Amino acid sequence: MSHSRSRLNKESARLANNAARVAITLSALVSIAALLAILCFLLLNSFRAVGEVGLWEMLSGTIWHPTSSPPAFGFLPAESGSLWVTLIAIVCAMPIGVGAAVCLSEFISGRVREVAKSLVECIATVPSVALGLLGMTFLVPWIRTFFSLPSGLTALAAGLMVGILCLPTIVSISEDALTAVPDALRQGSLAMGNTKWQTAVKIVVPAAWPGIFAAILLGFGRAVGETMVVLMIAGNSGLVVQGPFEAARTLPGTIASEVAEVVRGGLHYSALFAMALVLFLSTFVVNLIAAQVIDRSRRRWSR
Amino acid sequence: MRQPRQALIGQVRRARIAEVAARVLLAVCLFCAAVPPILVIGVIVWRGLPAISLEFIFDMPKQSMTAGGIFPAIVGTALLTLATALFAVPAGIAAGIYLAEYAGDSLLARLIRLSIANMAGVPSIVYGLFGLAAFVITMHLRQSILSGALTLACLSLPAIITATEEALRQVPSELRNAALALGATKFQTITRVILPAAAPGAVTGVILGLSRAAGETAPIIVTAAAFYAPLPTGLMDKTMVLPYHLYIMATQAVRSNNNVVWGTALVLVASTMGAAMAAAAWRSAQRRKLRW
């Protein structure tokens, strides 16, 4: 009697085991499905704009007048704005971020390190609208008075704020790469009479370079895609941006500010999806490269 | 003999100076990276605290939102986040289990990892457009909490999956082997041994992912958020939410009231950051209890 019950138990456990394997594998496929679905919906909805305006005309057009007649759907104002804002953000965040990561992994340790690390990373939990509000209230007026500009809503203001926003990405991923370098390399270098700084510059940073490069790429991706900060403080001008002191619009900012009022299914709507497609593909490429680099460097040290 | 020795001393001196200079420079970098968070939090607390009162938190907006409270926005954010969790957490944890326990290094696993890494980098506004096209229009869910939650679930999925996988990987394989050796099936091993051991890390990761989603504005502008709405009565309602309310009050309100703006900012930051910090603290407390 108890024998047959235990067999029944075993049988049901095996069934549950197999069912679980199938269910778990299926839910892992959700991420692939979601990514494909995003791509499909962007493609489907941007067909109309690509057909009526033309892909190259959109990518290189210098005028964005979606609501005038005849409308003009040139992405260049937004593309140039995105480029300037991202460039400023990365130029500010890269040296500071990599320097902070080297400092964290090579020069300080213990409790101080834990505290500093969580402090740097905690800005990632602040919603970007709040950062936009701070930028509006403090950074924008400062920039206006400091550079005596007619308006502080510029690519520079947005770039600085976005730089702050992508700092934690750069710091924590490069720090991971630096700490993954085996200690034997450090000790070897120190034993040869190198100072800590020489060890860091000549041995550890070169060894961790792929990871640091990936961190910068991911920071770049984060900066390109940032919406709210840019929407609130970049100025949203319609012109092609020539320099940091001009008002700018970016790809995400344009989409976010216009998508709520657009006629669904119309040409403008479709053009916004084409813009999102450009954004999606560019971050996709950047992330693909970063993921590949991180994967390879992880394999290298785990051997 | 003297010449090289002199040169050597010079070299050592230069190396020492470089060492000091480098340390100062790196410390400045770290300082620059650590100051913005302090400033951000400090300013928001300083400006927001005077606005906070029971009335502000539990009252409806009045006089076209220049006075009164933000209760509907708080309720809306809570509902939206809960609904997001409902969709994202089971799928995310299951996918994390797949990657840590079942996948190995197969082609499929690498494909899944790659798509997760890419999903994590998709800009939030792209999720918003995707949600608009897929959920609001194609699935006829209208602009509703449901559409917004599905959109945010897609957005927070990669964070939840990655956190679960990391947490599961940190469980030592001795526990796994012992359970299997006692005759447990793989599924029993996972549910009764590995998941309880990995819970602190996994739960923290899930809360971090959800708190990021709760603070997002761009994905919900066109999928769930309303400029003004009464308290939501169901999942098919549009709703007020904190991030969107803050955005509207800060940029587009005709007569904006600074108190409302900063108060909203404080409530928003305190809830997302509070959740994240509480989760992190809980994890480290659990880690201290649970040692292998």
XYZ file of C-alpha atoms in Angstrom:
595
model
C 0.000 0.000 0.000
C 2.650 2.487 1.066
C 4.826 1.147 -1.719
C 2.305 2.070 -4.394
C 1.727 5.482 -2.839
C 5.405 6.258 -2.931
C 5.471 5.199 -6.563
C 2.551 7.524 -7.216
C 4.440 10.315 -5.480
C 7.475 9.673 -7.573
C 5.395 9.622 -10.707
C 3.741 12.960 -9.941
C 7.091 14.500 -8.996
C 8.480 13.442 -12.351
C 5.487 14.876 -14.144
C 5.838 18.156 -12.256
C 9.527 18.172 -13.080
C 8.892 17.805 -16.799
C 6.045 20.303 -16.847
C 8.214 22.814 -14.989
C 11.059 22.363 -17.452
C 8.733 23.189 -20.336
C 7.101 26.158 -18.564
C 10.445 27.609 -17.487
C 11.958 27.243 -20.943
C 8.915 28.901 -22.485
C 9.066 31.869 -20.170
C 12.743 32.287 -20.976
C 11.711 32.653 -24.597
C 9.546 35.648 -23.654
C 12.568 37.952 -23.818
C 13.384 36.932 -27.388
C 9.716 37.263 -28.301
C 9.492 40.714 -26.728
C 12.559 41.966 -28.550
C 11.256 40.630 -31.868
C 7.823 42.108 -31.151
C 9.331 45.537 -30.507
C 11.235 45.358 -33.783
C 8.143 44.154 -35.694
C 5.840 46.852 -34.352
C 8.387 49.576 -35.056
C 8.920 48.285 -38.602
C 5.212 47.859 -39.359
C 4.306 51.312 -38.136
C 7.155 53.086 -39.873
C 6.428 51.573 -43.319
C 4.140 54.408 -44.280
C 6.666 57.157 -43.553
C 9.469 55.245 -45.270
C 7.275 54.731 -48.318
C 5.924 58.263 -48.601
C 8.913 60.303 -47.470
C 11.795 57.969 -48.236
C 14.370 56.578 -45.818
C 17.304 58.686 -46.932
C 15.178 61.854 -47.110
C 14.196 61.348 -43.473
C 17.674 60.478 -42.208
C 19.345 63.409 -43.924
C 16.532 65.968 -44.108
C 17.371 69.200 -42.294
C 13.827 70.406 -41.627
C 11.377 68.912 -39.142
C 7.982 70.539 -39.709
C 5.596 67.671 -39.123
C 2.416 69.727 -38.866
C 2.846 72.398 -41.532
C 1.672 71.817 -45.093
C 3.469 70.440 -46.911
C 5.034 68.680 -43.913
C 8.778 68.056 -43.728
C 10.133 65.038 -41.914
C 13.891 65.529 -41.689
C 15.533 63.821 -38.719
C 18.752 65.833 -38.834
C 17.759 68.421 -36.189
C 16.975 65.611 -33.756
C 19.959 63.522 -34.803
C 22.373 66.425 -34.398
C 20.822 67.274 -31.022
C 21.124 63.686 -29.825
C 24.719 63.609 -31.001
C 25.694 66.836 -29.224
C 23.941 65.965 -25.972
C 25.441 62.473 -25.949
C 28.878 63.763 -26.858
C 28.855 66.306 -24.018
C 27.542 63.692 -21.586
C 30.198 61.133 -22.504
C 33.077 63.646 -22.585
C 32.161 64.686 -19.021
C 31.229 61.293 -17.642
C 33.954 59.138 -19.167
C 37.077 60.523 -17.430
C 35.270 61.013 -14.132
C 33.602 57.621 -14.293
C 36.704 55.647 -15.244
C 38.810 57.584 -12.728
C 36.304 56.882 -9.980
C 36.240 53.199 -10.929
C 40.053 52.949 -10.805
C 40.027 54.728 -7.452
C 37.370 52.356 -6.109
C 39.032 49.151 -7.266
C 42.731 49.935 -6.837
C 43.185 52.527 -4.124
C 40.527 52.173 -1.487
C 39.022 49.159 0.209
C 36.786 47.965 2.969
C 33.981 50.050 4.403
C 34.893 53.326 2.653
C 34.719 51.546 -0.651
C 31.300 50.035 0.034
C 29.877 53.394 1.084
C 31.370 55.285 -1.867
C 30.161 52.648 -4.283
C 26.588 52.635 -3.066
C 26.603 56.438 -3.023
C 27.670 56.606 -6.669
C 25.151 53.973 -7.664
C 22.209 55.398 -5.754
C 21.603 58.109 -8.334
C 20.480 55.339 -10.671
C 17.401 54.939 -8.462
C 16.376 58.587 -8.821
C 13.731 58.865 -11.564
C 14.957 60.943 -14.486
C 12.025 63.375 -14.268
C 13.343 64.433 -10.882
C 16.775 65.050 -12.402
C 15.096 67.037 -15.146
C 13.345 69.163 -12.535
C 16.650 69.847 -10.779
C 18.243 70.735 -14.088
C 15.407 73.153 -14.860
C 15.589 74.832 -11.496
C 19.331 75.096 -10.936
C 21.535 74.111 -13.858
C 19.651 75.996 -16.580
C 19.692 79.424 -14.843
C 23.353 78.931 -13.887
C 24.313 78.194 -17.460
C 22.369 81.206 -18.690
C 24.131 83.619 -16.342
C 27.540 81.954 -16.485
C 27.789 82.014 -20.279
C 25.463 85.060 -20.557
C 23.121 83.358 -22.987
C 19.558 84.418 -23.814
C 18.329 81.055 -22.529
C 19.935 78.330 -20.482
C 17.898 75.599 -22.173
C 20.788 74.287 -24.248
C 22.476 71.126 -25.411
C 25.132 71.860 -22.775
C 22.643 71.812 -19.877
C 21.077 68.593 -21.110
C 24.480 67.036 -21.777
C 25.749 67.770 -18.263
C 22.623 66.365 -16.638
C 22.644 63.269 -18.848
C 26.328 62.861 -17.975
C 25.396 62.671 -14.289
C 22.737 60.160 -15.210
C 25.057 57.771 -17.034
C 27.890 58.009 -14.478
C 26.713 55.036 -12.364
C 26.567 52.803 -15.457
C 30.143 53.689 -16.401
C 31.490 53.467 -12.846
C 29.942 50.176 -11.828
C 30.646 48.288 -15.059
C 34.250 49.482 -15.343
C 34.757 48.715 -11.674
C 33.505 45.168 -12.293
C 36.001 44.845 -15.130
C 38.864 46.171 -12.982
C 38.156 43.907 -10.011
C 37.935 40.905 -12.342
C 41.627 41.301 -13.205
C 43.452 38.565 -11.259
C 45.452 39.720 -8.247
C 48.490 37.796 -9.473
C 49.012 40.452 -12.134
C 48.961 43.236 -9.543
C 51.285 41.410 -7.193
C 53.690 40.623 -10.005
C 53.824 44.267 -10.980
C 54.270 45.479 -7.391
C 57.012 42.915 -6.855
C 58.886 44.348 -9.841
C 59.000 47.677 -8.005
C 56.113 49.474 -9.687
C 54.094 51.847 -7.560
C 50.362 51.325 -7.201
C 49.630 53.997 -9.776
C 52.107 52.491 -12.241
C 50.507 49.099 -11.657
C 47.069 50.553 -12.271
C 48.050 52.360 -15.464
C 50.455 49.849 -16.985
C 48.879 46.554 -15.914
C 45.344 46.666 -14.526
C 43.694 49.211 -16.808
C 45.094 47.671 -20.015
C 44.012 44.229 -18.817
C 40.511 45.489 -18.016
C 40.321 47.697 -21.091
C 37.651 45.692 -22.985
C 35.341 45.900 -19.974
C 35.957 49.628 -19.567
C 35.267 50.127 -23.260
C 32.006 48.213 -22.882
C 31.097 50.368 -19.876
C 31.584 53.502 -21.959
C 29.476 52.003 -24.754
C 26.665 51.177 -22.318
C 26.891 54.686 -20.878
C 26.635 55.983 -24.426
C 23.534 53.869 -25.027
C 21.994 55.141 -21.810
C 22.714 58.741 -22.835
C 21.302 58.393 -26.349
C 18.064 56.930 -25.020
C 17.502 59.327 -22.140
C 14.170 61.042 -22.681
C 12.849 63.070 -19.783
C 15.923 65.131 -18.870
C 16.412 66.124 -22.473
C 12.736 66.842 -22.992
C 12.752 69.171 -20.010
C 16.022 71.079 -20.391
C 17.442 70.797 -23.921
C 15.204 73.521 -25.335
C 13.527 71.554 -28.147
C 14.484 73.875 -30.986
C 13.658 72.857 -34.533
C 17.014 73.701 -36.062
C 20.047 71.580 -36.775
C 22.307 71.945 -33.746
C 25.733 73.446 -34.462
C 27.207 73.789 -30.993
C 26.744 73.213 -27.272
C 25.223 76.630 -26.551
C 22.222 76.145 -28.816
C 18.829 74.795 -27.930
C 18.511 71.241 -29.145
C 15.941 68.560 -29.702
C 16.877 64.905 -29.565
C 15.344 61.779 -31.029
C 13.719 60.564 -27.778
C 12.683 64.102 -26.835
C 10.967 64.659 -30.170
C 9.075 61.393 -29.932
C 7.988 61.998 -26.342
C 6.814 65.548 -26.920
C 4.840 64.818 -30.080
C 3.451 61.324 -29.706
C 0.647 62.327 -27.365
C -0.936 64.768 -29.800
C -0.366 62.995 -33.081
C -3.140 61.506 -35.246
C -2.874 57.746 -34.841
C -2.069 56.030 -38.115
C -1.113 59.288 -39.846
C 2.109 60.164 -41.593
C 3.481 62.080 -38.620
C 2.719 59.111 -36.358
C 4.537 56.834 -38.744
C 7.504 59.215 -38.901
C 7.778 59.100 -35.109
C 7.916 55.307 -35.304
C 10.645 55.583 -37.928
C 12.507 57.817 -35.497
C 12.062 55.222 -32.754
C 13.355 52.598 -35.177
C 16.515 54.642 -35.768
C 16.936 54.966 -32.013
C 16.263 51.259 -31.420
C 18.713 50.121 -34.087
C 21.500 52.434 -32.936
C 21.214 51.378 -29.281
C 20.871 47.768 -30.461
C 24.194 47.910 -32.285
C 25.923 49.631 -29.369
C 24.558 47.105 -26.872
C 25.380 44.161 -29.095
C 29.026 45.253 -29.286
C 29.157 45.909 -25.526
C 27.601 42.538 -24.680
C 30.058 40.784 -26.977
C 33.047 42.585 -25.447
C 31.920 41.867 -21.872
C 31.310 38.216 -22.696
C 34.732 37.801 -24.251
C 36.612 39.478 -21.417
C 34.717 37.381 -18.856
C 35.800 34.222 -20.634
C 39.378 35.472 -20.754
C 39.825 35.694 -16.984
C 37.745 32.686 -16.037
C 40.141 30.377 -17.878
C 78.566 54.447 -11.514
C 77.267 57.712 -10.032
C 75.411 58.737 -13.159
C 72.943 55.805 -13.310
C 72.382 55.986 -9.559
C 71.479 59.662 -9.800
C 69.148 58.824 -12.642
C 67.558 56.076 -10.592
C 66.927 58.387 -7.661
C 65.356 60.885 -10.014
C 63.158 58.156 -11.421
C 61.992 57.085 -7.985
C 61.254 60.668 -7.030
C 59.251 61.203 -10.180
C 57.325 57.985 -9.564
C 56.513 59.121 -6.026
C 55.284 62.500 -7.191
C 53.226 60.826 -9.896
C 51.766 58.463 -7.311
C 50.622 61.313 -5.073
C 49.299 63.367 -7.982
C 47.433 60.369 -9.363
C 45.849 59.560 -6.028
C 44.637 63.123 -5.647
C 43.265 63.155 -9.190
C 41.447 59.838 -8.756
C 40.031 60.930 -5.423
C 38.708 64.059 -7.136
C 37.065 61.851 -9.788
C 35.409 59.723 -7.141
C 34.326 62.854 -5.306
C 32.779 64.256 -8.493
C 30.899 61.019 -9.011
C 29.669 60.841 -5.419
C 28.624 64.469 -4.964
C 25.734 64.671 -7.469
C 23.678 61.993 -5.674
C 24.120 63.798 -2.339
C 23.189 67.142 -3.894
C 20.204 65.690 -5.720
C 18.774 64.020 -2.650
C 19.602 66.951 -0.403
C 17.943 69.522 -2.646
C 14.823 67.448 -3.201
C 14.396 66.856 0.516
C 15.119 70.500 1.335
C 12.648 71.888 -1.202
C 10.068 69.147 -0.883
C 9.785 68.685 2.833
C 7.802 71.900 3.523
C 5.101 70.713 1.114
C 4.572 67.361 2.770
C 1.547 67.061 4.996
C -1.210 64.546 5.571
C -3.458 66.636 3.362
C -0.888 66.644 0.536
C -0.613 62.874 0.566
C -4.235 61.895 1.190
C -6.215 64.614 -0.566
C -7.461 65.076 -4.117
C -5.944 67.859 -6.250
C -7.825 71.159 -6.014
C -8.039 74.412 -7.986
C -6.808 72.834 -11.218
C -4.044 71.037 -9.353
C -2.341 74.082 -7.870
C -3.467 73.085 -4.397
C -4.638 70.088 -2.469
C -2.983 66.711 -2.549
C -1.651 64.110 -4.920
C -3.504 61.069 -3.577
C -4.722 59.804 -6.975
C -1.184 59.946 -8.361
C 0.155 57.950 -5.413
C -2.593 55.345 -5.731
C -2.096 55.222 -9.498
C 1.640 54.640 -9.188
C 1.102 51.934 -6.586
C -1.514 50.167 -8.728
C 0.565 50.455 -11.881
C 3.630 49.052 -10.144
C 1.671 46.171 -8.607
C 0.178 45.284 -11.971
C 3.647 45.483 -13.528
C 4.937 43.094 -10.873
C 2.070 40.722 -11.609
C 3.259 40.333 -15.203
C 6.998 40.782 -14.898
C 7.894 38.869 -11.728
C 6.704 35.335 -12.598
C 8.079 35.502 -16.120
C 11.303 37.136 -14.986
C 11.991 34.682 -12.182
C 11.202 31.698 -14.403
C 13.552 33.001 -17.080
C 16.244 33.579 -14.444
C 15.819 29.985 -13.257
C 16.128 28.794 -16.842
C 19.366 30.668 -17.387
C 20.960 29.621 -14.100
C 19.767 26.013 -13.814
C 18.726 24.674 -17.190
C 20.441 26.591 -19.950
C 24.109 25.708 -19.762
C 25.956 27.162 -22.713
C 23.601 26.173 -25.508
C 22.958 28.341 -28.535
C 19.441 29.069 -27.283
C 20.795 30.238 -23.927
C 23.254 32.548 -25.635
C 20.495 33.931 -27.812
C 18.337 34.582 -24.747
C 21.226 36.258 -22.915
C 21.896 38.439 -25.922
C 18.276 39.520 -26.222
C 18.125 40.326 -22.501
C 21.270 42.447 -22.751
C 19.717 44.264 -25.680
C 16.329 44.708 -24.050
C 18.063 46.326 -21.097
C 19.483 48.944 -23.437
C 16.339 49.791 -25.377
C 15.455 53.450 -24.623
C 12.366 53.819 -22.470
C 10.553 55.966 -25.009
C 10.848 53.114 -27.520
C 9.047 50.897 -25.010
C 6.403 53.602 -24.863
C 5.840 53.547 -28.617
C 5.866 49.760 -28.605
C 3.240 49.750 -25.846
C 1.137 52.230 -27.795
C 1.240 50.161 -30.967
C 1.004 46.714 -29.399
C -1.198 47.041 -26.335
C -3.171 50.272 -26.724
C -4.008 49.950 -30.413
C -3.507 46.371 -31.636
C -4.816 44.621 -28.516
C -7.502 47.282 -27.943
C -6.581 47.743 -24.298
C -6.939 51.520 -24.670
C -4.861 53.879 -22.601
C -5.159 52.070 -19.292
C -3.317 50.793 -16.265
C -3.240 47.404 -17.993
C -1.467 48.751 -21.092
C 0.956 50.742 -18.971
C 1.695 47.749 -16.754
C 2.369 45.488 -19.742
C 4.702 48.119 -21.185
C 6.560 48.570 -17.912
C 6.709 44.790 -17.478
C 8.639 44.520 -20.764
C 10.916 47.309 -19.584
C 11.679 45.771 -16.189
C 11.961 42.172 -17.394
C 15.708 42.223 -18.179
C 16.599 43.649 -14.755
C 14.506 41.016 -12.983
C 15.897 38.146 -15.056
C 19.507 39.232 -14.572
C 19.087 39.697 -10.812
C 17.423 36.298 -10.389
C 20.107 34.546 -12.411
C 22.915 36.175 -10.405
C 21.244 35.272 -7.110
C 20.756 31.638 -8.155
C 24.343 31.350 -9.331
C 25.614 32.360 -5.920
C 24.009 29.322 -4.271
C 26.845 26.824 -3.819
C 26.563 23.687 -5.935
C 27.005 21.474 -2.840
C 23.406 22.293 -1.865
C 22.235 21.413 -5.351
C 24.156 18.126 -5.435
C 23.048 17.132 -1.951
C 19.367 17.598 -2.813
C 19.731 15.675 -6.052
C 21.624 12.892 -4.262
C 18.749 12.507 -1.799
C 16.483 11.712 -4.722
C 14.792 15.063 -5.276
C 13.884 15.894 -8.835
C 15.467 18.943 -10.409
C 12.280 20.932 -9.936
C 12.015 19.917 -6.262
C 15.647 20.901 -5.776
C 14.958 24.297 -7.279
C 11.767 25.076 -5.380
C 12.750 23.672 -1.994
C 16.504 24.243 -1.781
C 17.836 26.712 -4.286
C 15.072 29.310 -4.411
C 14.850 29.751 -0.605
C 18.626 30.112 -0.459
C 18.646 32.623 -3.317
C 15.601 34.575 -2.135
C 17.379 37.589 -0.580
C 19.301 38.393 -3.737
C 16.407 37.655 -6.065
C 13.839 39.664 -4.124
C 16.189 42.631 -3.898
C 16.847 42.522 -7.622
C 13.134 42.340 -8.328
C 12.384 45.331 -6.112
C 15.199 47.339 -7.707
C 13.845 46.585 -11.159
C 10.287 47.473 -10.177
C 11.304 50.695 -8.459
C 13.091 51.796 -11.619
C 9.953 51.006 -13.592
C 7.821 52.961 -11.123
C 9.906 56.068 -11.748
C 9.710 55.903 -15.536
C 7.752 58.597 -17.332
C 8.379 58.155 -21.046
C 6.814 54.688 -21.454
C 3.537 55.653 -19.800
C 2.919 59.055 -21.409
C 0.853 57.429 -24.135
C -0.033 54.117 -22.548
C -1.455 54.856 -19.110
C -0.979 58.352 -17.763
C -3.690 60.955 -17.491
C -3.271 64.660 -16.865
C -6.134 64.603 -14.419
C -8.223 61.608 -13.413
C -10.212 60.565 -10.376
C -9.117 57.555 -8.355
C -8.841 54.539 -10.666
C -11.579 51.938 -10.194
C -10.133 49.164 -12.302
C -7.312 48.074 -14.559
C -8.953 49.564 -17.641
C -8.900 53.120 -16.291
C -6.421 55.795 -17.180
C -4.686 57.010 -14.099
C -2.646 59.808 -12.638
C 0.896 58.707 -11.796
C 3.624 60.463 -9.849
C 6.344 60.787 -12.534
C 3.942 62.090 -15.169
C 2.272 64.423 -12.686
C 5.683 65.829 -11.795
C 6.578 66.289 -15.458
C 3.314 68.071 -16.222
C 3.443 70.280 -13.145
C 7.076 71.211 -13.783
C 6.796 72.019 -17.467
C 3.275 72.592 -18.675
C 1.137 73.851 -15.837
C -0.249 77.311 -16.540
C 0.086 78.496 -12.971
C 2.454 76.126 -11.307
C 2.738 75.897 -7.582
C 6.290 75.181 -6.506
C 5.108 73.442 -3.386
C 3.149 70.892 -5.385
C 6.069 70.319 -7.772
C 8.740 69.734 -5.122
C 6.389 67.831 -2.856
C 5.588 65.468 -5.718
C 9.292 65.113 -6.487
C 10.029 64.236 -2.867
C 7.242 61.647 -2.667
C 8.408 60.078 -5.944
C 12.106 59.960 -5.080
C 11.452 58.841 -1.523
C 9.296 55.949 -2.665
C 11.547 54.657 -5.459
C 14.743 55.221 -3.550
C 13.246 54.091 -0.249
C 12.151 50.802 -1.800
C 15.558 50.274 -3.376
C 17.446 51.084 -0.183
C 15.197 48.982 2.021
C 15.665 46.052 -0.337
C 19.441 46.451 -0.357
C 19.543 46.691 3.442
C 17.372 43.612 3.794
C 19.662 41.673 1.465
C 22.790 42.497 3.390
C 21.062 41.587 6.661
C 20.003 38.232 5.193
C 23.488 37.627 3.816
C 24.957 38.057 7.253
C 22.549 35.442 8.602
C 23.085 33.003 5.760
C 26.681 31.985 5.307
C 28.115 29.121 3.403
